[in-house]
Coordinates of C-alpha atoms and ligand atoms in Angstrom, one line a residue:
M6 CA -163.3 -47.6 -31.5
G7 CA -164.7 -44.5 -29.6
H8 CA -161.1 -43.5 -28.9
F9 CA -160.2 -43.7 -32.4
F10 CA -163.1 -41.4 -33.6
L11 CA -162.2 -39.0 -30.9
Q12 CA -158.7 -39.0 -32.3
L13 CA -160.2 -38.6 -35.9
I14 CA -162.3 -35.5 -34.8
C15 CA -159.3 -33.9 -32.9
V16 CA -157.1 -34.3 -35.9
G17 CA -159.9 -33.0 -38.3
T18 CA -160.5 -30.0 -36.0
I19 CA -156.7 -29.2 -35.9
A20 CA -156.7 -29.5 -39.7
V21 CA -159.6 -27.1 -40.1
F22 CA -158.2 -24.6 -37.8
S23 CA -154.7 -24.6 -39.5
Q24 CA -156.4 -24.4 -42.7
L25 CA -158.4 -21.3 -41.5
G26 CA -154.9 -19.9 -40.1
Q27 CA -152.9 -20.3 -43.2
P28 CA -154.7 -17.9 -45.5
D29 CA -154.9 -15.3 -42.8
D30 CA -151.2 -15.4 -42.3
Q31 CA -150.4 -15.3 -46.0
K32 CA -152.7 -12.2 -46.3
L33 CA -150.9 -10.5 -43.4
R34 CA -147.5 -11.5 -45.0
D35 CA -148.5 -10.0 -48.3
E36 CA -149.8 -6.9 -46.8
F37 CA -146.8 -6.2 -44.5
R38 CA -144.0 -7.4 -46.8
R39 CA -141.3 -4.5 -47.5
P40 CA -141.4 -3.0 -50.8
D41 CA -138.4 -4.0 -52.8
V42 CA -137.5 -0.6 -54.0
I43 CA -138.0 2.8 -52.2
S44 CA -140.7 5.0 -53.8
F45 CA -139.8 8.3 -54.9
P46 CA -142.2 10.9 -56.3
E47 CA -142.0 11.5 -60.0
D48 CA -141.2 15.2 -59.5
A49 CA -138.5 14.4 -57.0
P50 CA -136.7 11.4 -58.3
Y51 CA -133.7 9.7 -56.4
S52 CA -130.4 11.2 -56.9
P53 CA -127.4 10.3 -54.8
Q54 CA -126.0 13.7 -55.0
V55 CA -129.2 15.4 -53.8
A56 CA -129.6 12.8 -51.0
A57 CA -126.0 13.5 -49.8
L58 CA -126.8 17.2 -49.7
G59 CA -129.8 16.5 -47.9
K60 CA -127.9 14.4 -45.4
K61 CA -125.6 17.3 -44.8
L62 CA -128.6 19.7 -44.2
F63 CA -130.3 17.3 -41.9
F64 CA -127.3 17.2 -39.5
D65 CA -126.3 21.0 -39.9
P66 CA -127.4 23.2 -36.8
R67 CA -127.0 26.3 -39.0
L68 CA -130.4 25.6 -40.1
S69 CA -131.7 26.9 -36.7
G70 CA -132.1 30.5 -35.7
A71 CA -129.5 30.2 -32.8
Q72 CA -127.4 27.5 -34.7
N73 CA -127.9 25.2 -31.7
M74 CA -130.2 22.6 -33.4
S75 CA -130.2 20.4 -36.3
C76 CA -133.1 18.0 -37.5
A77 CA -130.8 15.1 -35.9
S78 CA -131.0 16.7 -32.4
C79 CA -134.6 15.5 -32.3
H80 CA -134.5 12.7 -34.8
N81 CA -131.4 11.1 -33.5
P82 CA -129.9 8.1 -35.5
S83 CA -128.5 6.7 -32.2
F84 CA -132.1 6.4 -30.9
G85 CA -133.8 4.9 -34.0
W86 CA -134.2 8.6 -35.5
E87 CA -136.5 9.8 -32.6
T88 CA -135.9 11.3 -29.1
P89 CA -135.8 8.8 -26.2
A90 CA -138.1 11.1 -24.1
A91 CA -141.7 11.6 -24.0
R92 CA -141.4 15.3 -25.0
T93 CA -138.5 16.7 -26.8
I94 CA -136.7 19.9 -25.8
G95 CA -136.5 22.5 -28.6
A96 CA -134.1 25.3 -29.6
M97 CA -135.7 27.6 -26.9
N98 CA -135.0 25.0 -24.2
E99 CA -138.6 24.3 -23.8
P100 CA -140.4 21.1 -24.1
L101 CA -142.5 20.6 -27.2
D102 CA -146.1 19.5 -27.0
R103 CA -145.4 16.2 -28.7
H104 CA -143.1 13.4 -28.8
A105 CA -140.6 13.2 -31.8
P106 CA -141.3 10.1 -33.8
T107 CA -138.9 8.1 -35.8
I108 CA -138.5 9.2 -39.4
E109 CA -137.6 5.8 -40.9
N110 CA -139.7 4.3 -43.6
L111 CA -141.5 7.3 -44.5
A112 CA -141.1 7.3 -48.3
E113 CA -144.5 5.5 -48.7
A114 CA -146.3 7.5 -46.0
K115 CA -149.3 9.4 -47.2
R116 CA -149.9 11.3 -44.1
L117 CA -147.3 12.8 -41.6
H118 CA -147.3 14.0 -37.9
W119 CA -149.4 12.5 -35.2
D120 CA -152.6 14.2 -36.4
G121 CA -151.8 13.2 -40.1
K122 CA -152.3 16.7 -41.1
V123 CA -149.0 17.0 -43.3
G124 CA -149.2 15.4 -46.7
S125 CA -145.5 15.2 -47.8
L126 CA -141.9 15.2 -46.7
E127 CA -141.2 18.3 -48.6
E128 CA -144.1 20.1 -46.9
Q129 CA -143.0 18.8 -43.5
A130 CA -139.4 19.8 -43.8
S131 CA -139.9 23.6 -43.6
Q132 CA -142.1 23.4 -40.5
P133 CA -139.6 22.6 -37.9
I134 CA -137.1 25.1 -39.2
T135 CA -139.6 28.0 -38.8
H136 CA -141.4 26.7 -35.7
P137 CA -140.5 29.1 -32.8
K138 CA -140.1 26.3 -30.3
E139 CA -138.3 24.0 -32.7
M140 CA -135.6 25.5 -34.8
N141 CA -136.8 29.0 -34.6
N142 CA -135.6 30.3 -37.9
T143 CA -137.1 31.8 -41.2
I144 CA -136.6 30.3 -44.6
D145 CA -135.1 33.7 -45.9
D146 CA -132.5 33.6 -43.1
V147 CA -131.5 29.9 -43.9
V148 CA -131.2 30.7 -47.5
E149 CA -129.1 33.8 -46.7
R150 CA -126.8 31.8 -44.4
L151 CA -126.3 29.0 -46.8
L152 CA -125.3 31.5 -49.5
Q153 CA -122.4 32.5 -47.4
I154 CA -121.0 29.1 -47.4
P155 CA -119.1 28.4 -50.6
E156 CA -119.5 24.6 -50.5
Y157 CA -123.2 24.8 -50.2
K158 CA -123.5 27.5 -52.8
S159 CA -121.5 25.4 -55.4
W160 CA -123.4 22.1 -54.5
F161 CA -126.8 23.6 -54.9
E162 CA -125.9 25.4 -58.1
T163 CA -124.5 22.3 -59.6
L164 CA -127.6 20.2 -58.8
F165 CA -130.5 22.8 -59.2
D166 CA -131.1 25.5 -61.8
D167 CA -132.4 27.8 -59.1
G168 CA -129.6 27.2 -56.6
I169 CA -130.3 27.7 -52.9
S170 CA -134.0 28.4 -52.2
G171 CA -136.5 27.1 -49.7
G172 CA -137.7 24.7 -52.4
T173 CA -134.4 23.1 -53.1
I174 CA -133.5 22.9 -49.4
V175 CA -136.7 20.9 -48.6
R176 CA -136.4 18.9 -51.7
S177 CA -132.8 17.8 -50.7
I178 CA -133.9 17.0 -47.0
A179 CA -136.9 15.0 -48.3
T180 CA -134.9 13.1 -50.7
Y181 CA -132.3 12.0 -48.0
E182 CA -135.2 11.1 -45.7
R183 CA -136.7 8.7 -48.1
T184 CA -133.5 6.8 -48.1
L185 CA -133.8 6.0 -44.2
R186 CA -135.1 2.4 -43.8
S187 CA -135.3 0.5 -40.7
G188 CA -133.0 -2.6 -40.2
H189 CA -133.7 -6.3 -40.7
A190 CA -135.9 -7.7 -37.8
P191 CA -137.2 -11.2 -37.0
F192 CA -140.7 -10.0 -38.2
D193 CA -139.1 -9.8 -41.5
D194 CA -138.2 -13.4 -41.4
W195 CA -141.7 -14.3 -40.3
I196 CA -143.0 -12.3 -43.4
N197 CA -140.8 -14.3 -45.6
G198 CA -142.4 -17.6 -44.3
D199 CA -140.5 -18.7 -41.0
D200 CA -143.4 -19.4 -38.8
D201 CA -140.9 -19.7 -35.8
A202 CA -139.1 -16.4 -36.3
I203 CA -141.4 -14.6 -33.8
S204 CA -143.0 -16.0 -30.6
Q205 CA -146.6 -17.0 -30.1
Q206 CA -147.1 -14.0 -28.1
A207 CA -145.7 -11.7 -30.8
R208 CA -147.9 -13.3 -33.3
A209 CA -151.0 -12.8 -31.0
G210 CA -149.9 -9.1 -30.6
L211 CA -149.8 -8.6 -34.3
D212 CA -153.4 -9.7 -34.5
L213 CA -154.3 -7.5 -31.6
F214 CA -152.6 -4.6 -33.0
I215 CA -154.3 -4.9 -36.5
F216 CA -157.8 -6.2 -35.7
K217 CA -159.1 -5.8 -32.2
A218 CA -157.0 -2.7 -31.2
K219 CA -157.2 -1.4 -34.8
Ligands
HEC943 C1 -136.9 20.3 -31.5 C2 -137.1 18.9 -32.0 C3 -137.4 18.8 -33.4 C4 -136.5 19.2 -34.4 C5 -135.3 20.0 -34.3 C6 -137.0 18.7 -35.7 N1 -138.2 17.8 -35.3 FE1 -139.2 16.7 -36.7 N2 -140.6 16.3 -35.4 C7 -140.6 16.7 -34.1 C8 -141.9 16.5 -33.4 C9 -142.2 16.8 -32.0 C10 -142.7 15.9 -34.4 C11 -144.1 15.5 -34.2 C12 -144.8 16.6 -34.8 C13 -146.4 16.5 -34.8 O1 -146.9 15.2 -34.9 O2 -147.1 17.4 -34.5 C14 -141.8 15.7 -35.6 C15 -142.2 15.1 -36.8 C16 -141.4 15.0 -38.0 C17 -141.7 14.3 -39.1 C18 -143.0 13.4 -39.3 C19 -142.8 12.0 -38.8 C20 -144.1 11.1 -39.0 O3 -144.0 10.0 -39.0 O4 -145.2 11.7 -39.1 C21 -140.7 14.4 -39.9 C22 -140.6 13.7 -41.3 C23 -139.8 15.2 -39.3 N3 -140.2 15.6 -38.0 C24 -138.5 15.6 -40.1 C25 -137.8 16.7 -39.5 C26 -136.8 17.4 -40.3 C27 -136.5 17.2 -41.7 C28 -136.2 18.4 -39.4 C29 -135.1 19.4 -39.6 C30 -135.5 20.2 -40.8 C31 -136.9 18.2 -38.0 N4 -137.8 17.2 -38.1 C32 -136.5 18.8 -36.8 C33 -139.5 17.3 -33.3 C34 -138.4 17.9 -34.1

């Protein structure tokens, strides 16, 4: 009889714990579920042509002063759109002060850079071009150089009333960047309700990351 009650208490405790566990998991799942569609700002809606132009610019070293460095030199798609080193080497062959982070999944980001001081991808895109240690150029020189390239000139003139300008260059790059999304991971299966998709350690790590380690 005593044994039977002990069993009852145990089963009851497990039931209470799993009931406590369930709503928490559901809350986390709702919070971390990928959006079904990418958000584009009202004043910079998605256009496949603008994104394709932005892609061309992102991979084009002609944006840098010495034509030796593109955005992709530091945000390399082969390495998860970042640099696999603590500090990246810039166009002047000098290490930068900070690590180049991935640029995936930034369409919904409200603050950019390690210190959160940059508010939008458009605002961000001109900074590496003009930074003396990064691409070491001026916006006027980039515009001047792109105007000499007939393909760019006609693409920009087709897509934007004001053709090639600092504004249309960063608008194109930012539109392309918003399309960069990370691939499907086991974590996504967990989000979708498969409890066994990630290990117990990974599940504990998620709690630690969000709650205790903040
Ligand atoms: C020489 C290396 C280098 C080049 C070239 C470079 N970046 Fe970066 N990028 C960095 C570093 C380092 C940071 C982090 C800056 C910080 O936090 O202060 C960064 C940060 C960013 C971020 C913010 C990411 C985040 O999660 O906050 C975006 C977006 C970005 N770069 C886009 C670009 C674009 C677009 C270009 C080309 C126009 C470019 N980068 C060229 C090194 C580079």
